Amino acid sequence: MMRPLIGALALAIGWSMPAMAQQEQVVAVPGFADFLAVDGDAVWATNKGRVERWARDGLKATVPMAHPCGAMAFARGTLWVADCDTRTLNRIDAAAGRVAASIPTGVAAPDGELNVVAGAGAIWIASDAAGAVARVDPSTDKVVATIAVTPGTSYLAFGFDAVWAVSLKGQTLQRIDPATDTVVATIPLGARPGFLAAGEGAVWVQEQGDGTVARIDPASNTVVGRVKLGATLKYGDIDTGGGKVWLRTTEDQTFAVIDPATMAVTARVGKAVGSGALRYTPAGVWTSAHDIHTLSWWPDPAAIAK
């Protein structure tokens, strides 16, 4: 009964009401639920020896795999996920709940720090630590091109009609033109760059060693700003949507929200729960916390981000 009174008092004195975001719904997930891909009102998560489809009311599907790893892509009823044991890209029929194809692409980061992404009618995966990104035709399940990139490239995103590829080792972001399957720009980054997202007018890259998120202008292919989040941004994840940038962190909070218009951190949500992933939807934000074996659903992103 005290909550309405507290809320009224907070509004009266101008508090930002961070507690409003604490409508967190926690789902217990045995194992090591980590990377996420949105599938309607549910989410796919990598786990030990399997990928799983979870909704807010529980487990919906399980697909066995040797070692599913890295961020996944979900497109047209198909889940695309790397396997770090078999070094393959796997096509999962979401409706049937089974592996429909296993493509021997190679995997550039067998520790699981990588992304599989969809765009320009293709699926893309960093396939060799020496510096290669494979382009897969989803209609044939074949590698149709291999693009030379900076050694150590493993993090990818698709947006602004381009594939964006980050090398932690080389501290670069490269722009791949899918029309020519060539690198058309190389952009230097800060310390230990990692996961990235393309949206809300820019490409956003975690600079884990500096505790910053770099903003890259896709028109000029240059870094045009940085947002400082903390001392470091170890691990975590990043996504865009709803006019905001959503950043999963490992220290101080579960995730933070960046306003791309002001380059300000507008919210820090949840307690620190270790490493995990994040995906935005208009209805809510999904986060994973593999160290405490949970998924969380955070409803009403617009209210969270204020």
Short mmCIF file of C-alpha atoms in Angstrom, two decimals:
data_model
loop_
_atom_site.label_atom_id
_atom_site.label_comp_id
_atom_site.label_asym_id
_atom_site.label_seq_id
_atom_site.Cartn_x
_atom_site.Cartn_y
_atom_site.Cartn_z
CA MET A 1 0.00 0.00 0.00
CA MET A 2 2.97 2.34 0.37
CA ARG A 3 4.01 2.22 -3.28
CA PRO A 4 1.45 4.78 -4.63
CA LEU A 5 2.43 7.22 -1.86
CA ILE A 6 6.12 6.77 -2.59
CA GLY A 7 5.51 7.25 -6.31
CA ALA A 8 3.53 10.44 -5.73
CA LEU A 9 6.22 11.81 -3.42
CA ALA A 10 8.92 10.99 -5.95
CA LEU A 11 7.07 12.80 -8.72
CA ALA A 12 6.44 15.77 -6.47
CA ILE A 13 10.11 16.26 -5.63
CA GLY A 14 11.41 15.39 -9.10
CA TRP A 15 13.12 12.07 -8.53
CA SER A 16 13.90 10.13 -11.69
CA MET A 17 12.19 7.08 -10.19
CA PRO A 18 14.77 4.35 -11.00
CA ALA A 19 12.53 1.97 -9.02
CA MET A 20 9.99 2.19 -11.85
CA ALA A 21 12.24 -0.10 -13.85
CA GLN A 22 12.28 -2.68 -11.09
CA GLN A 23 9.22 -4.51 -12.40
CA GLU A 24 11.71 -7.19 -13.31
CA GLN A 25 10.26 -10.63 -13.92
CA VAL A 26 12.88 -13.28 -13.20
CA VAL A 27 12.79 -16.70 -14.87
CA ALA A 28 15.01 -19.41 -13.36
CA VAL A 29 17.05 -21.11 -16.09
CA PRO A 30 19.25 -24.07 -15.14
CA GLY A 31 22.68 -24.25 -16.74
CA PHE A 32 24.41 -21.29 -18.37
CA ALA A 33 21.89 -19.22 -20.33
CA ASP A 34 23.82 -16.51 -22.13
CA PHE A 35 23.32 -15.06 -25.63
CA LEU A 36 19.80 -14.11 -26.72
CA ALA A 37 17.75 -13.78 -29.91
CA VAL A 38 14.18 -12.47 -29.91
CA ASP A 39 11.44 -14.68 -31.40
CA GLY A 40 8.09 -12.92 -31.07
CA ASP A 41 7.12 -12.75 -27.41
CA ALA A 42 9.82 -15.28 -26.48
CA VAL A 43 13.58 -15.43 -26.64
CA TRP A 44 16.14 -18.04 -27.67
CA ALA A 45 19.11 -18.50 -25.33
CA THR A 46 22.35 -20.41 -25.71
CA ASN A 47 22.94 -22.89 -22.89
CA LYS A 48 25.27 -25.77 -22.12
CA GLY A 49 24.77 -28.37 -24.84
CA ARG A 50 21.58 -26.79 -26.16
CA VAL A 51 19.70 -23.73 -27.31
CA GLU A 52 16.37 -23.05 -25.64
CA ARG A 53 13.28 -20.98 -26.34
CA TRP A 54 11.96 -19.28 -23.22
CA ALA A 55 8.88 -17.18 -22.59
CA ARG A 56 7.89 -15.38 -19.43
CA ASP A 57 5.90 -18.43 -18.36
CA GLY A 58 8.70 -20.93 -18.87
CA LEU A 59 10.59 -23.18 -21.26
CA LYS A 60 9.03 -23.70 -24.71
CA ALA A 61 11.63 -25.64 -26.72
CA THR A 62 15.04 -27.28 -26.45
CA VAL A 63 17.40 -28.10 -29.33
CA PRO A 64 20.54 -30.12 -28.47
CA MET A 65 23.88 -28.91 -29.84
CA ALA A 66 27.50 -29.65 -28.98
CA HIS A 67 28.47 -26.14 -27.88
CA PRO A 68 26.21 -23.29 -29.04
CA CYS A 69 28.10 -20.04 -28.66
CA GLY A 70 28.00 -16.35 -29.40
CA ALA A 71 25.19 -13.96 -30.29
CA MET A 72 22.62 -15.48 -32.65
CA ALA A 73 20.46 -14.25 -35.51
CA PHE A 74 16.75 -14.97 -35.87
CA ALA A 75 15.17 -14.36 -39.27
CA ARG A 76 12.04 -15.73 -40.99
CA GLY A 77 11.44 -18.49 -38.49
CA THR A 78 15.05 -19.63 -38.54
CA LEU A 79 17.63 -19.39 -35.77
CA TRP A 80 21.26 -19.16 -36.84
CA VAL A 81 23.83 -20.08 -34.21
CA ALA A 82 27.52 -20.96 -34.15
CA ASP A 83 28.85 -24.14 -32.56
CA CYS A 84 32.26 -23.60 -31.02
CA ASP A 85 33.03 -27.34 -30.78
CA THR A 86 32.23 -28.31 -34.36
CA ARG A 87 33.23 -24.87 -35.75
CA THR A 88 30.01 -24.72 -37.74
CA LEU A 89 27.14 -22.35 -38.42
CA ASN A 90 23.84 -24.08 -37.66
CA ARG A 91 20.40 -23.43 -39.10
CA ILE A 92 17.66 -24.29 -36.63
CA ASP A 93 14.07 -24.71 -37.74
CA ALA A 94 12.33 -22.88 -34.91
CA ALA A 95 8.90 -24.39 -35.57
CA ALA A 96 10.21 -27.96 -35.66
CA GLY A 97 12.75 -27.41 -32.90
CA ARG A 98 15.63 -29.15 -34.67
CA VAL A 99 18.96 -28.48 -36.37
CA ALA A 100 18.14 -28.39 -40.08
CA ALA A 101 21.67 -27.78 -41.40
CA SER A 102 25.23 -27.58 -40.12
CA ILE A 103 27.52 -25.51 -42.32
CA PRO A 104 31.33 -25.88 -41.97
CA THR A 105 32.21 -22.19 -41.92
CA GLY A 106 34.84 -22.15 -39.20
CA VAL A 107 34.51 -20.01 -36.08
CA ALA A 108 36.95 -17.15 -35.46
CA ALA A 109 36.43 -17.00 -31.69
CA PRO A 110 35.98 -20.48 -30.17
CA ASP A 111 35.74 -18.83 -26.75
CA GLY A 112 32.26 -17.69 -27.84
CA GLU A 113 32.93 -13.95 -28.10
CA LEU A 114 31.30 -13.49 -31.51
CA ASN A 115 28.13 -12.59 -33.40
CA VAL A 116 26.17 -14.26 -36.16
CA VAL A 117 24.14 -11.63 -38.05
CA ALA A 118 21.60 -11.50 -40.87
CA GLY A 119 21.43 -8.87 -43.60
CA ALA A 120 21.48 -8.25 -47.35
CA GLY A 121 19.87 -11.64 -47.91
CA ALA A 122 22.73 -13.45 -46.22
CA ILE A 123 24.01 -14.77 -42.90
CA TRP A 124 27.42 -13.55 -41.76
CA ILE A 125 29.92 -15.09 -39.32
CA ALA A 126 33.56 -14.34 -38.48
CA SER A 127 35.07 -17.60 -39.63
CA ASP A 128 38.83 -17.43 -39.04
CA ALA A 129 40.89 -15.70 -36.34
CA ALA A 130 43.50 -14.91 -38.99
CA GLY A 131 40.96 -12.43 -40.37
CA ALA A 132 37.95 -13.66 -42.33
CA VAL A 133 34.19 -13.16 -42.43
CA ALA A 134 32.09 -15.79 -44.23
CA ARG A 135 28.94 -14.92 -46.17
CA VAL A 136 26.39 -17.74 -46.23
CA ASP A 137 23.48 -18.01 -48.65
CA PRO A 138 20.50 -19.17 -46.52
CA SER A 139 18.78 -20.65 -49.57
CA THR A 140 21.62 -23.10 -50.23
CA ASP A 141 23.39 -23.29 -46.85
CA LYS A 142 26.67 -22.62 -48.65
CA VAL A 143 29.51 -20.17 -48.06
CA VAL A 144 29.36 -17.92 -51.12
CA ALA A 145 32.07 -15.40 -50.20
CA THR A 146 34.92 -14.94 -47.73
CA ILE A 147 36.00 -11.39 -46.90
CA ALA A 148 39.49 -10.61 -45.60
CA VAL A 149 39.37 -8.47 -42.45
CA THR A 150 41.62 -7.40 -39.58
CA PRO A 151 43.06 -10.42 -37.71
CA GLY A 152 41.12 -11.17 -34.55
CA THR A 153 37.78 -9.97 -35.94
CA SER A 154 34.83 -11.76 -34.33
CA TYR A 155 32.14 -9.19 -33.46
CA LEU A 156 29.61 -8.30 -36.17
CA ALA A 157 26.51 -6.17 -36.69
CA PHE A 158 24.38 -5.35 -39.73
CA GLY A 159 22.89 -1.95 -40.43
CA PHE A 160 23.00 1.06 -42.76
CA ASP A 161 23.37 -1.35 -45.71
CA ALA A 162 26.64 -2.71 -44.37
CA VAL A 163 28.23 -5.40 -42.24
CA TRP A 164 30.26 -3.89 -39.39
CA ALA A 165 33.12 -6.00 -38.02
CA VAL A 166 35.15 -5.39 -34.85
CA SER A 167 38.57 -6.82 -34.03
CA LEU A 168 39.47 -6.73 -30.34
CA LYS A 169 43.06 -7.62 -31.18
CA GLY A 170 43.43 -5.03 -33.92
CA GLN A 171 41.26 -2.38 -32.22
CA THR A 172 39.40 -1.67 -35.46
CA LEU A 173 35.88 -1.41 -36.80
CA GLN A 174 35.59 -2.29 -40.49
CA ARG A 175 32.73 -1.63 -42.88
CA ILE A 176 31.96 -4.41 -45.36
CA ASP A 177 29.93 -3.54 -48.44
CA PRO A 178 27.63 -6.53 -49.16
CA ALA A 179 27.29 -5.41 -52.77
CA THR A 180 30.99 -6.11 -53.41
CA ASP A 181 31.96 -8.29 -50.41
CA THR A 182 34.90 -5.99 -49.67
CA VAL A 183 36.07 -3.83 -46.78
CA VAL A 184 35.46 -0.19 -47.70
CA ALA A 185 36.49 1.54 -44.46
CA THR A 186 38.66 0.82 -41.42
CA ILE A 187 38.09 2.86 -38.26
CA PRO A 188 40.45 2.82 -35.23
CA LEU A 189 38.87 2.17 -31.84
CA GLY A 190 39.81 2.37 -28.16
CA ALA A 191 40.93 -0.35 -25.78
CA ARG A 192 39.47 -3.85 -26.06
CA PRO A 193 36.53 -3.15 -28.40
CA GLY A 194 33.83 -5.79 -28.38
CA PHE A 195 30.12 -6.15 -29.03
CA LEU A 196 28.40 -3.58 -31.20
CA ALA A 197 24.99 -2.56 -32.54
CA ALA A 198 23.86 -0.58 -35.57
CA GLY A 199 20.81 1.61 -35.11
CA GLU A 200 19.46 4.90 -33.80
CA GLY A 201 21.52 6.83 -36.35
CA ALA A 202 24.92 5.30 -35.63
CA VAL A 203 27.05 2.25 -35.02
CA TRP A 204 27.75 1.78 -31.30
CA VAL A 205 30.78 -0.18 -30.07
CA GLN A 206 31.68 -1.21 -26.54
CA GLU A 207 35.25 -0.15 -25.75
CA GLN A 208 35.58 -2.52 -22.82
CA GLY A 209 39.02 -1.44 -21.66
CA ASP A 210 38.08 2.24 -21.55
CA GLY A 211 34.60 1.88 -20.07
CA THR A 212 33.16 3.74 -23.03
CA VAL A 213 30.70 3.28 -25.88
CA ALA A 214 31.95 4.77 -29.15
CA ARG A 215 29.55 6.35 -31.62
CA ILE A 216 30.46 5.90 -35.28
CA ASP A 217 28.78 7.98 -37.99
CA PRO A 218 27.93 5.64 -40.90
CA ALA A 219 27.97 8.59 -43.33
CA SER A 220 31.58 9.56 -42.62
CA ASN A 221 32.87 6.26 -41.15
CA THR A 222 34.42 8.12 -38.22
CA VAL A 223 34.11 8.10 -34.43
CA VAL A 224 32.05 11.17 -33.59
CA GLY A 225 31.58 10.73 -29.85
CA ARG A 226 31.96 8.54 -26.78
CA VAL A 227 29.87 7.90 -23.68
CA LYS A 228 31.68 7.02 -20.45
CA LEU A 229 29.88 4.34 -18.42
CA GLY A 230 32.47 3.31 -15.85
CA ALA A 231 36.02 2.13 -15.34
CA THR A 232 35.52 -0.83 -17.69
CA LEU A 233 32.81 -2.52 -19.74
CA LYS A 234 33.86 -6.10 -19.28
CA TYR A 235 31.80 -8.54 -21.35
CA GLY A 236 28.12 -7.63 -21.48
CA ASP A 237 26.11 -6.82 -24.61
CA ILE A 238 24.54 -3.94 -26.54
CA ASP A 239 21.37 -3.31 -28.59
CA THR A 240 19.38 -0.39 -30.00
CA GLY A 241 15.68 0.37 -30.24
CA GLY A 242 12.94 2.72 -29.14
CA GLY A 243 15.17 5.74 -29.66
CA LYS A 244 17.78 4.48 -27.19
CA VAL A 245 20.95 2.44 -26.87
CA TRP A 246 20.70 -0.44 -24.38
CA LEU A 247 23.91 -1.62 -22.73
CA ARG A 248 24.26 -4.79 -20.66
CA THR A 249 27.04 -4.28 -18.11
CA THR A 250 28.82 -6.35 -15.47
CA GLU A 251 29.60 -3.73 -12.84
CA ASP A 252 27.33 -1.37 -10.88
CA GLN A 253 24.04 -2.37 -12.63
CA THR A 254 22.39 -4.94 -14.88
CA PHE A 255 22.05 -2.57 -17.82
CA ALA A 256 22.26 1.09 -18.71
CA VAL A 257 20.39 3.26 -21.20
CA ILE A 258 21.99 5.88 -23.44
CA ASP A 259 20.11 8.69 -25.17
CA PRO A 260 21.71 9.01 -28.63
CA ALA A 261 20.47 12.59 -29.01
CA THR A 262 22.21 13.88 -25.88
CA MET A 263 24.89 11.16 -25.47
CA ALA A 264 23.84 10.96 -21.81
CA VAL A 265 23.24 7.90 -19.64
CA THR A 266 19.57 8.27 -18.76
CA ALA A 267 19.07 5.15 -16.63
CA ARG A 268 21.04 2.53 -14.74
CA VAL A 269 18.80 -0.43 -14.05
CA GLY A 270 19.03 -3.41 -11.70
CA LYS A 271 21.81 -4.65 -9.49
CA ALA A 272 25.11 -6.02 -10.73
CA VAL A 273 24.56 -9.71 -11.59
CA GLY A 274 27.69 -10.55 -13.55
CA SER A 275 27.99 -11.19 -17.26
CA GLY A 276 25.14 -11.80 -19.66
CA ALA A 277 23.31 -10.62 -22.76
CA LEU A 278 20.53 -8.15 -23.64
CA ARG A 279 17.93 -7.77 -26.35
CA TYR A 280 15.41 -4.94 -26.78
CA THR A 281 11.79 -5.29 -27.88
CA PRO A 282 9.13 -2.54 -27.90
CA ALA A 283 7.26 -4.41 -25.15
CA GLY A 284 10.22 -5.10 -22.91
CA VAL A 285 13.91 -5.81 -22.54
CA TRP A 286 15.33 -9.31 -22.06
CA THR A 287 18.54 -9.83 -20.09
CA SER A 288 20.41 -12.98 -19.14
CA ALA A 289 22.63 -13.54 -16.11
CA HIS A 290 24.37 -16.88 -16.53
CA ASP A 291 26.29 -16.67 -13.24
CA ILE A 292 23.03 -16.72 -11.26
CA HIS A 293 21.13 -18.90 -13.79
CA THR A 294 18.34 -16.50 -14.73
CA LEU A 295 16.64 -14.65 -17.54
CA SER A 296 14.88 -11.37 -16.76
CA TRP A 297 12.08 -9.51 -18.49
CA TRP A 298 11.93 -5.74 -17.95
CA PRO A 299 8.58 -4.36 -19.23
CA ASP A 300 7.81 -0.92 -20.64
CA PRO A 301 11.16 0.22 -22.07
CA ALA A 302 9.83 3.74 -22.67
CA ALA A 303 9.30 4.19 -18.93
CA ILE A 304 12.68 2.66 -18.12
CA ALA A 305 14.52 4.97 -20.48
CA LYS A 306 13.09 8.25 -19.17
#
